[in-house]
Coordinates of C-alpha atoms in Angstrom, one line a residue:
M126 CA 72.4 112.2 153.3
I127 CA 75.5 114.0 152.3
G128 CA 78.7 113.1 154.3
A129 CA 79.5 109.4 156.1
G130 CA 82.1 110.3 158.4
G131 CA 81.8 111.1 162.4
I132 CA 78.1 112.8 162.1
G133 CA 77.2 110.7 158.9
C134 CA 77.6 107.1 160.1
E135 CA 75.5 107.9 163.4
L136 CA 72.9 110.1 161.3
L137 CA 72.7 107.1 158.8
K138 CA 72.2 104.8 161.3
N139 CA 69.3 106.8 162.9
L140 CA 67.7 107.2 159.6
V141 CA 67.2 103.8 158.7
L142 CA 66.0 102.8 162.2
T143 CA 63.6 105.5 162.4
G144 CA 62.3 104.5 158.7
F145 CA 63.5 107.1 156.7
G146 CA 63.0 105.5 153.0
E147 CA 66.1 106.4 150.8
V148 CA 69.7 107.4 151.8
A149 CA 72.9 107.5 150.5
R150 CA 75.5 104.3 151.9
D151 CA 74.5 100.9 151.3
S152 CA 76.8 99.7 154.4
A153 CA 73.8 100.3 156.8
A154 CA 71.6 97.7 155.2
K155 CA 72.2 95.6 158.1
F156 CA 70.5 97.8 160.5
N157 CA 67.1 97.6 158.2
P158 CA 67.4 95.4 155.2
F159 CA 63.7 96.9 154.1
V160 CA 65.3 100.3 153.8
K161 CA 66.5 101.4 149.7
L162 CA 69.9 102.3 149.9
E163 CA 71.5 104.1 147.0
A164 CA 75.3 104.7 147.3
H165 CA 77.5 108.0 145.8
H166 CA 80.9 107.9 145.7
A167 CA 81.7 111.4 144.6
N168 CA 82.4 115.2 145.3
I169 CA 79.2 116.8 146.1
K170 CA 80.2 119.5 144.3
D171 CA 80.1 117.1 140.8
S172 CA 77.9 118.5 138.1
Q173 CA 75.9 115.3 138.4
F174 CA 74.5 116.5 142.0
S175 CA 72.6 119.5 140.2
V176 CA 69.3 121.5 141.3
D177 CA 67.1 119.0 139.9
W178 CA 68.8 116.1 141.6
F179 CA 68.2 117.9 144.7
S180 CA 65.0 118.6 143.9
G181 CA 64.4 114.8 143.8
F182 CA 64.4 115.0 147.7
T183 CA 62.1 115.5 150.3
I184 CA 64.3 116.5 152.8
V185 CA 68.7 116.5 152.8
F186 CA 70.6 116.1 155.9
N187 CA 74.4 117.5 156.0
A188 CA 77.0 115.8 157.4
L189 CA 80.2 117.7 156.1
D190 CA 83.5 118.8 157.5
N191 CA 84.4 122.2 155.9
L192 CA 82.8 125.1 154.9
D193 CA 83.4 125.0 151.1
A194 CA 80.9 122.1 150.8
R195 CA 78.4 123.3 153.4
R196 CA 78.1 126.4 151.7
H197 CA 77.7 124.4 148.4
V198 CA 75.0 122.4 149.6
N199 CA 73.0 125.3 151.4
K200 CA 73.0 127.3 147.9
M201 CA 71.6 124.2 146.1
C202 CA 69.1 123.1 148.5
L203 CA 67.8 126.9 148.4
A204 CA 67.7 126.8 144.6
A205 CA 66.0 123.3 144.7
S206 CA 63.7 124.5 147.5
V207 CA 64.3 121.8 149.5
P208 CA 64.6 121.9 153.6
L209 CA 68.1 121.1 154.9
I210 CA 69.1 119.7 158.3
E211 CA 72.4 121.1 159.0
S212 CA 74.7 120.3 161.4
G213 CA 78.5 120.0 162.8
T214 CA 80.5 119.0 165.8
T215 CA 83.7 120.5 167.6
G216 CA 84.9 118.5 170.0
F217 CA 82.4 118.6 172.5
N218 CA 80.5 121.0 171.1
G219 CA 77.7 120.7 168.3
Q220 CA 75.1 122.2 166.5
V221 CA 72.1 121.5 164.3
Q222 CA 70.1 124.0 162.1
V223 CA 67.3 123.6 159.8
I224 CA 67.4 125.7 156.9
M225 CA 63.9 126.4 154.7
K226 CA 63.9 128.9 151.9
G227 CA 62.4 132.0 152.8
R228 CA 61.3 130.6 156.5
S229 CA 64.7 130.2 158.3
E230 CA 68.0 131.5 158.3
C231 CA 70.2 129.7 155.5
Y232 CA 73.9 128.7 156.3
D233 CA 75.2 132.1 155.4
C234 CA 72.8 134.0 156.8
N235 CA 75.5 134.6 159.7
T236 CA 79.0 135.3 159.2
K237 CA 81.2 132.6 159.4
Q238 CA 84.5 132.7 161.1
T239 CA 87.6 133.1 158.0
P240 CA 90.3 130.7 157.9
K241 CA 93.4 132.0 159.6
S242 CA 95.7 133.8 156.9
F243 CA 99.3 134.1 157.0
P244 CA 101.7 137.3 155.9
V245 CA 102.6 135.9 152.6
C246 CA 106.3 136.9 153.0
T247 CA 106.6 134.4 156.1
I248 CA 104.9 131.5 153.9
R249 CA 107.1 132.3 150.6
S250 CA 110.3 133.8 151.9
T251 CA 110.8 133.1 155.8
P252 CA 109.3 130.0 156.9
S253 CA 109.7 129.0 160.5
Q254 CA 106.9 126.5 161.6
P255 CA 106.1 123.3 160.1
I256 CA 102.7 125.0 159.6
H257 CA 103.9 127.5 157.3
C258 CA 105.4 125.1 154.9
I259 CA 101.7 123.2 154.8
V260 CA 100.4 126.4 153.5
W261 CA 103.0 127.1 151.3
A262 CA 102.4 123.6 149.6
K263 CA 98.3 123.5 149.8
S264 CA 98.0 127.2 149.1
Y265 CA 100.6 128.5 146.8
L266 CA 102.8 125.3 145.2
F267 CA 99.6 123.2 144.4
N268 CA 97.3 126.0 143.6
E269 CA 99.8 127.4 141.1
I270 CA 100.1 124.0 139.2
F271 CA 97.0 122.3 139.5
G272 CA 94.5 124.6 140.6
T273 CA 93.9 128.6 140.9
S274 CA 96.7 131.1 141.6
E275 CA 97.3 132.1 144.8
D276 CA 95.9 135.9 144.6
E277 CA 92.4 134.0 145.0
V278 CA 93.2 131.9 147.9
A279 CA 92.3 132.8 151.9
D280 CA 95.2 131.2 153.3
L281 CA 97.4 134.0 152.1
D282 CA 97.4 137.9 153.5
Y283 CA 99.1 140.6 151.3
S284 CA 98.1 143.3 153.3
Q285 CA 100.6 142.3 156.5
D286 CA 103.2 142.7 153.8
S287 CA 102.3 146.1 152.0
E288 CA 105.3 147.9 153.2
N289 CA 107.5 145.5 151.4
A290 CA 106.1 145.9 147.8
A291 CA 109.4 145.0 146.2
E292 CA 109.5 141.6 147.9
I293 CA 105.8 141.0 146.9
E294 CA 106.6 142.1 143.2
N295 CA 109.3 139.2 143.4
L296 CA 106.9 136.7 144.5
R297 CA 104.6 137.3 141.8
Q298 CA 106.9 136.9 139.3
E299 CA 108.1 133.5 141.1
A300 CA 104.4 132.7 140.8
H301 CA 104.1 133.7 137.2
A302 CA 106.8 131.4 136.2
L303 CA 105.3 128.2 138.0
S304 CA 102.3 129.0 136.3
K305 CA 104.4 128.9 132.8
I306 CA 105.9 125.4 133.5
R307 CA 102.4 124.6 134.2
Q308 CA 102.1 124.4 130.5
S309 CA 104.5 122.0 130.4
I310 CA 102.5 119.4 132.3
E311 CA 102.2 116.7 129.8
S312 CA 106.3 116.4 129.8
N313 CA 108.1 113.8 130.8
D314 CA 110.8 116.3 132.4
F315 CA 107.8 118.0 134.5
P316 CA 108.7 116.8 137.8
R317 CA 112.2 118.2 137.5
Q318 CA 110.9 121.3 136.1
V319 CA 108.9 122.4 139.3
F320 CA 111.5 120.8 141.6
E321 CA 114.4 122.9 139.9
K322 CA 112.1 125.9 140.5
V323 CA 111.1 125.9 143.7
F324 CA 113.6 124.0 145.6
K325 CA 116.5 125.4 143.7
D326 CA 116.3 128.7 141.8
D327 CA 113.7 130.3 144.2
I328 CA 115.8 129.4 147.1
N329 CA 119.1 130.6 145.4
R330 CA 116.8 133.9 145.2
L331 CA 116.4 133.9 148.7
L332 CA 120.1 132.9 149.8
G333 CA 121.2 136.2 147.3
M334 CA 119.2 138.6 149.9
E335 CA 122.1 138.5 152.3
D336 CA 120.4 140.9 155.0
M337 CA 117.5 138.6 155.5
W338 CA 119.8 135.7 156.5
K339 CA 121.7 138.0 159.0
T340 CA 119.6 137.0 162.2
R341 CA 118.2 133.8 160.6
K342 CA 119.4 130.3 159.6
P343 CA 119.8 130.2 155.7
P344 CA 118.1 127.7 153.4
N345 CA 119.8 124.9 151.7
A346 CA 118.7 124.5 148.0
L347 CA 118.1 120.9 147.1
D348 CA 119.8 118.9 144.0
F349 CA 117.2 117.0 141.5
E350 CA 119.9 115.1 139.9
A351 CA 121.7 113.9 143.5
L352 CA 118.5 113.3 144.9
S353 CA 117.3 111.1 141.8
K354 CA 120.7 108.7 142.0
T355 CA 120.3 107.9 145.5
N356 CA 116.6 107.3 145.0
A357 CA 117.3 105.1 142.0
A358 CA 120.1 103.2 143.8
G359 CA 117.8 101.5 146.1
G360 CA 114.8 104.1 147.0
E361 CA 111.6 103.0 147.9
A362 CA 108.8 103.5 145.2
G363 CA 106.6 106.8 145.8
D364 CA 103.4 104.9 146.2
S365 CA 104.9 102.7 148.7
V366 CA 106.4 105.4 150.8
A367 CA 103.3 107.1 150.8
Q368 CA 101.2 104.3 152.8
H369 CA 103.3 104.5 155.6
D370 CA 101.5 107.6 156.9
Q371 CA 102.2 107.9 160.8
T372 CA 106.1 107.7 160.2
T373 CA 108.1 110.7 159.5
W374 CA 110.0 110.5 155.7
S375 CA 113.2 110.8 155.1
L376 CA 114.5 113.4 152.2
T377 CA 114.9 110.7 149.8
K378 CA 111.5 109.1 150.4
N379 CA 109.7 112.6 150.4
F380 CA 111.5 113.2 147.1
A381 CA 110.2 109.9 145.7
V382 CA 106.4 110.8 146.9
F383 CA 106.9 114.2 145.6
C384 CA 107.6 113.1 141.8
D385 CA 105.0 110.1 142.0
S386 CA 102.4 112.4 142.9
L387 CA 103.2 114.7 140.6
R388 CA 102.8 112.5 138.0
R389 CA 99.3 111.0 139.3
L390 CA 98.0 114.8 139.7
S391 CA 99.5 115.5 136.2
S392 CA 97.7 112.6 134.4
R393 CA 94.4 113.7 136.2
I394 CA 94.6 117.5 134.6
Q395 CA 95.2 116.0 131.4
H396 CA 92.0 113.6 131.4
I397 CA 90.3 116.7 132.6
Q398 CA 91.6 118.8 129.3
A399 CA 91.0 115.5 127.1
S400 CA 87.2 115.8 128.3
G401 CA 86.9 119.4 127.4
R402 CA 86.5 120.6 130.8
F403 CA 88.5 123.6 132.6
P404 CA 91.6 121.8 134.1
V405 CA 91.5 122.8 137.7
L406 CA 91.9 120.5 141.0
S407 CA 91.3 121.4 144.3
F408 CA 93.4 120.1 147.5
D409 CA 91.2 117.5 149.4
K410 CA 92.7 116.1 152.8
D411 CA 90.6 112.8 152.0
D412 CA 92.4 112.7 148.3
D413 CA 95.5 110.4 148.6
D414 CA 96.7 112.2 145.6
T415 CA 96.5 115.8 146.4
L416 CA 97.6 114.9 150.1
D417 CA 100.8 113.0 149.1
F418 CA 101.8 116.3 147.1
V419 CA 101.3 118.5 149.6
A420 CA 102.9 116.3 152.6
A421 CA 105.9 115.9 150.2
S422 CA 106.4 119.2 148.9
A423 CA 105.5 120.7 152.6
N424 CA 108.4 118.1 154.0
M425 CA 111.1 119.0 151.6
R426 CA 110.1 122.8 152.1
S427 CA 110.8 122.5 156.0
I428 CA 114.1 120.3 155.1
V429 CA 115.2 123.1 153.1
F430 CA 114.7 125.9 155.9
G431 CA 115.8 123.6 158.8
I432 CA 112.4 123.0 160.1
E433 CA 111.6 119.5 161.7
P434 CA 109.3 117.4 159.0
R435 CA 105.9 115.7 159.8
S436 CA 104.3 112.8 158.8
K437 CA 101.6 112.5 156.6
F438 CA 98.8 112.2 159.1
D439 CA 100.0 115.1 161.0
I440 CA 99.7 117.1 157.9
K441 CA 96.6 116.1 156.7
Q442 CA 95.2 117.2 160.1
M443 CA 97.0 120.5 159.9
A444 CA 96.3 120.8 156.5
G445 CA 92.5 119.9 156.9
N446 CA 92.2 121.9 160.0
I447 CA 90.8 118.7 162.1
I448 CA 89.7 119.0 165.4
P449 CA 89.7 115.4 166.8
A450 CA 85.5 114.3 166.9
I451 CA 83.9 112.8 170.1
A452 CA 81.9 109.9 169.5
T453 CA 79.3 110.8 171.9
T454 CA 79.0 114.2 170.7
N455 CA 78.3 113.0 167.1
A456 CA 75.9 110.6 168.5
M457 CA 73.9 113.1 170.2
I458 CA 73.7 115.5 167.1
A459 CA 72.9 113.1 164.9
G460 CA 69.7 112.3 167.0
L461 CA 68.9 115.8 167.3
C462 CA 68.9 115.8 163.5
I463 CA 66.1 113.0 163.4
L464 CA 64.3 114.8 165.8
Q465 CA 64.1 118.1 164.2
A466 CA 63.3 116.3 160.6
F467 CA 60.3 115.0 162.1
K468 CA 59.2 118.4 162.8
V469 CA 60.0 119.5 159.0
M470 CA 58.5 116.5 157.8
R471 CA 55.1 117.0 159.7
E472 CA 55.2 120.7 158.6
D473 CA 55.5 121.7 161.9
L474 CA 58.1 124.1 161.9
G475 CA 56.8 126.3 164.4
R476 CA 58.3 123.7 167.1
A477 CA 61.5 123.2 165.2
K478 CA 64.5 124.8 167.0
T479 CA 68.0 125.6 166.2
V480 CA 69.9 123.5 168.7
F481 CA 73.5 123.9 170.6
L482 CA 75.3 121.0 172.2
E483 CA 77.7 123.1 174.9
R484 CA 79.8 121.1 177.3
S485 CA 80.7 124.6 179.1
G486 CA 77.1 125.9 179.4
A487 CA 74.7 125.5 182.6
R488 CA 73.1 123.1 180.1
V489 CA 74.5 120.8 177.5
I490 CA 71.7 120.9 175.5
N491 CA 70.3 124.2 174.4
S492 CA 67.9 125.4 171.7
E493 CA 66.3 128.7 170.2
T494 CA 63.4 129.0 167.9
L495 CA 64.1 129.3 164.2
R496 CA 65.1 132.8 163.0
P497 CA 63.8 134.2 159.5
P498 CA 66.0 134.7 156.8
N499 CA 68.7 138.1 156.9
P500 CA 67.2 140.4 154.7
N501 CA 70.5 140.9 153.6
C502 CA 71.9 137.9 153.1
E503 CA 73.8 137.7 150.0
V504 CA 72.9 133.9 149.2
C505 CA 69.2 133.2 150.3
N506 CA 68.0 136.8 149.2
V507 CA 68.4 136.9 145.7
A508 CA 66.5 136.9 142.4
Q509 CA 66.5 133.6 140.6
A510 CA 66.1 132.6 137.1
R511 CA 66.7 130.0 134.7
L512 CA 69.0 130.8 131.5
V513 CA 69.2 128.3 128.3
V514 CA 72.8 128.5 127.0
D515 CA 74.6 126.6 124.7
P516 CA 78.4 126.9 125.7
A517 CA 79.8 125.7 122.8
R518 CA 78.0 128.5 120.3
A519 CA 76.7 131.1 122.8
T520 CA 79.0 134.2 123.9
L521 CA 78.9 136.1 126.5
N522 CA 77.9 139.6 124.3
D523 CA 74.8 137.4 123.4
L524 CA 73.7 137.2 127.3
V525 CA 74.8 141.2 127.6
E526 CA 73.2 142.8 124.5
G527 CA 70.9 140.1 124.0
V528 CA 69.3 139.6 127.6
L529 CA 70.1 141.8 130.2
K530 CA 69.9 145.1 128.6
P531 CA 67.1 144.6 126.2
E532 CA 64.8 142.1 128.3
L533 CA 65.7 143.2 131.5
G534 CA 66.7 146.7 131.4
Y535 CA 70.0 146.7 133.0
G536 CA 72.0 150.0 132.4
H537 CA 76.0 150.4 131.8
E538 CA 77.0 149.7 135.6
F539 CA 76.9 146.0 136.2
S540 CA 79.3 143.0 136.0
I541 CA 78.7 139.4 135.5
N542 CA 80.8 136.6 137.7
N543 CA 81.0 133.0 138.0
E544 CA 82.9 130.6 140.3
V545 CA 86.2 131.5 138.8
G546 CA 86.0 135.3 138.9
T547 CA 84.8 138.2 137.0
L548 CA 83.9 137.6 133.6
Y549 CA 82.4 141.0 132.5
D550 CA 82.1 144.6 133.9
P551 CA 82.3 148.3 132.1
E552 CA 86.2 148.0 132.3
L553 CA 86.5 144.1 131.5
D554 CA 85.1 143.9 128.1
D555 CA 87.7 141.7 126.5
N556 CA 85.4 138.6 127.2
L557 CA 82.5 139.9 125.1
S558 CA 83.3 137.9 122.1
K559 CA 84.1 134.8 123.6
K560 CA 82.1 131.9 123.8
F561 CA 81.2 130.6 127.2
G562 CA 82.9 127.2 127.0
D563 CA 86.3 129.4 126.2
L564 CA 85.6 131.1 129.7
G565 CA 85.1 127.9 131.7
V566 CA 81.5 128.3 131.9
K567 CA 79.4 125.2 131.7
N568 CA 75.4 123.9 131.4
D569 CA 76.2 123.1 135.1
S570 CA 76.8 126.7 136.9
F571 CA 75.4 129.6 137.8
L572 CA 76.3 133.0 137.0
T573 CA 75.5 136.2 138.9
V574 CA 74.8 139.4 137.8
I575 CA 75.4 142.0 140.0
D576 CA 73.9 145.8 139.3
D577 CA 76.2 148.4 140.3
E578 CA 74.4 151.5 139.4
D579 CA 74.7 154.4 142.3
E580 CA 71.3 155.2 142.3
N581 CA 68.5 152.4 143.2
P582 CA 70.2 149.3 142.1
R583 CA 68.5 145.7 141.6
V584 CA 69.2 143.3 144.2
N585 CA 71.7 140.5 142.5
L586 CA 70.6 138.0 139.9
S587 CA 71.7 134.7 140.2
L588 CA 71.2 132.8 136.5
D589 CA 71.2 129.1 136.6
L590 CA 72.5 127.3 133.5
P591 CA 70.3 124.1 133.0
E592 CA 71.8 121.0 130.9
D593 CA 71.4 120.3 127.1
S594 CA 70.7 123.9 126.1
K595 CA 70.7 125.1 122.6
S596 CA 70.7 129.0 122.6
V597 CA 70.8 131.9 125.0
L598 CA 67.4 132.3 125.9
L599 CA 65.1 134.2 128.6
P600 CA 61.7 133.6 127.4
Q601 CA 60.0 135.3 130.5
T602 CA 60.5 138.6 131.8
I603 CA 61.4 138.3 135.5
R604 CA 61.1 141.5 138.1
I605 CA 64.3 142.1 140.0
P606 CA 63.9 143.8 143.2
R607 CA 65.7 147.2 144.2
R608 CA 67.5 147.1 146.6
P609 CA 67.0 149.0 149.9
T610 CA 68.1 152.5 150.3
A611 CA 69.1 151.7 153.8
A612 CA 70.5 148.2 155.6
S613 CA 67.8 146.3 156.4
D614 CA 67.5 145.3 160.2
R615 CA 66.4 141.9 161.1
T616 CA 63.1 141.3 161.9
N617 CA 63.1 139.8 165.5
S618 CA 67.1 140.0 166.4
E619 CA 70.7 141.4 166.2
A620 CA 73.1 138.7 166.3
L621 CA 76.4 138.0 167.0
V622 CA 78.0 134.9 165.8
T623 CA 81.1 133.1 166.4
V624 CA 81.9 129.8 164.3
A625 CA 84.2 127.0 164.4
A626 CA 85.8 126.0 160.6
N627 CA 83.3 123.3 160.6
G628 CA 80.6 125.5 161.1
V629 CA 79.6 125.0 164.5
T630 CA 78.5 127.8 166.2
A631 CA 80.1 128.6 169.3
K632 CA 78.7 131.7 170.6
R633 CA 75.5 133.4 169.5
K634 CA 73.4 136.5 171.5
R635 CA 70.2 138.0 170.5
S636 CA 67.5 140.2 171.6
A637 CA 63.9 139.2 170.4
S638 CA 61.3 142.1 169.6
P639 CA 58.1 141.0 171.7
E640 CA 56.6 143.2 168.7
E641 CA 57.0 140.9 166.1
P642 CA 56.6 137.1 165.6
P643 CA 59.9 135.0 164.9
F644 CA 59.0 134.4 161.5
Q645 CA 57.5 137.9 160.2
R646 CA 59.6 138.8 157.4
Q647 CA 58.8 141.2 154.0
Q648 CA 59.8 139.4 150.9
S649 CA 60.1 142.4 149.1
A650 CA 63.7 141.9 148.0
K651 CA 66.1 139.4 147.4
R652 CA 69.7 139.8 146.6
G653 CA 72.6 136.8 146.4
K654 CA 76.4 136.2 145.3
L655 CA 77.6 133.8 143.0
Q656 CA 76.2 130.6 142.9
Q657 CA 77.6 127.0 141.9
A658 CA 76.9 125.1 138.7
V659 CA 73.7 122.9 138.2
V660 CA 72.1 120.8 135.6
S661 CA 68.5 120.6 134.0
N662 CA 66.9 119.3 130.9
D663 CA 63.8 121.9 131.4
P664 CA 63.4 125.0 129.4
V665 CA 63.9 128.4 130.7
V666 CA 61.9 128.9 134.0
I667 CA 61.4 132.6 135.6
E668 CA 60.5 132.6 139.1
D669 CA 59.5 135.9 141.1
S670 CA 57.7 134.4 144.2
T671 CA 56.5 137.3 146.4
N672 CA 54.3 135.3 148.8
G673 CA 54.6 138.3 151.6
A674 CA 55.1 138.0 155.2
I675 CA 55.3 134.2 156.4
V676 CA 54.1 134.2 160.1
I677 CA 54.6 130.6 162.2
D678 CA 53.6 130.8 165.5
D679 CA 55.5 129.7 168.7

C-alpha cells in the first residue's frame, strides 16, 4: 500500500481486518497483531523502490494525493506486471480503478486535467493575488535554485505573453542570473545573494519600467541589511517561527524563515552532490524544508507588492492544490478498493469494475466494466527491454552506435529521452561522448527511444537500466512493432474524461459497441513515453510479449 493519508488510513485498517498478508504501516498492528507489517517512510520515487521491488508484491494499492506520484506508480506496476488498485477522492466524489497490464486501462490511458497555469509576466512582474506569489515561489524561485528551470514547469504559461517578447527575454535573463547564484550554494553569503537578487535587484528593475506602474501600485524593494539587524536585535529563530503554521508571520519573521530554510535546503543539495547524484530537489507540501522556503518567499513577495500575506497552513493548501477530505468518502472508497482487490486475487477480472462515488448523481455509487487499454496510450503501449549499463564507463555513443543502430536497426531520425529531457536527437549530438553518469542517467532510471522516421516508424522503446551493471549490452534482439498508419480507435468505446487534480474522474461518457466484448484487443503494437528510474541485479532481459487478443466475459 502506497500512501497513508485520508484513504490510506482507512484502507490500511481494511487490509489488516480482511487478512491481507503484508502492508506498509506498523500503526495498524493493533487491529490485527498477526499480520506481518513492514513500514517504509520515504518517497515512492526513490531508487530503492525499483521495478524488482514492485515485482515482489502480488497486488499494489495506491492511496496517493498527486498526479506525479500516481503516474510513477502506474508505470512501475506496468513494468513489473503487478495489478494496481488506484483510488482517489475529491470532497464527496471518489473513484476506484483496477489496472492490469494488457487487460485494462492504465492510469494514463485517458488524459488528465492539466494544472492551472498563469501568464509568466503576471507571476514574474505584476502579481496581484496571493496565489501569484505562491506560484512564483514554488514554480520559479524554488526550481531555479534547487530544482528544474522554469522553462520545464507547468504552472507558468509563456503563450499568453507571446506579444511581450522583450519582457519575456528580460525575465529569462533574470532566471539565468539566478542559476549562476546557485553555483555559490556552499557559500555563507548564499542567502544574501538570493535575497538581494529577487527582493532588491529584480524589484528595482521593475520600478524602472515607469509605464507599468501608471495604473498599478508600485512594489517596494527590501533591504537585507536592515532586516538582518532587526532580526538580530531580538527576532525569533526561523525554525521556531516555522512551527506557528496557522498565524500570519511579520516581515521579520518571514525573513528569518527564509534564511533558515535556505540553509537547510542548501545543506541537502550539498549532501546529494557529495553522494555523486544529480543535485535536484522537488517541492513537496509535506516536506517542511521546501514548504518553509516557499511560504516565506511567497509572503515576502506579497509584502513587496502590497498583497496580504498568508499563513504557512494556507500556503500549504494553495501550493498543494488541496481539497478538504471527507472522512466518510475516504472510508467508502477504501472499502470499494478491498472489494475490487478480492476479484483480482481470485482471478475473476470479468467481475471487476471501475467504481465512481458521486454525490450529485441519481445513485451515489456507480460502476462500469473495465475497459481495455487505449492502443494509443503512450505509457502502457510501449516496447520494453532491459539494458545493461555502467554509468561510470559507458557513453551515450555506446548506446547509439553500439546497440540502437546496429542491433535494433534504428536509422538517423530518432531521439533518446529521460526524465530530465532530451539526451540525443539528430540535431543534438553534443552528448554522445559524455558518460551516462555525467548526463544524470543512473542504474535506477528509464530511457525512452522515440523513432522519428516519417515512414513506418517504430513505437517508442522504453529501456530499463538495472542496478550493478558492468557495460552497455543488449544481448537479445527485440522486435519493436511499427506504429499504426492511422490513429487506432478504441476497441469498445469513445471516452470523454474530466479528472480533478488528485486523479478522481468527475465525468465519463462512453458508447459501447455491441459487436465487441469488453476486453477484446489486438496487441500488435505497443508504444510509450519516458519511464522513471528502476533497479535490478539481473542480466539483460528482453521481453516482446504478443499474446494476441484477451477476452473476458461480462
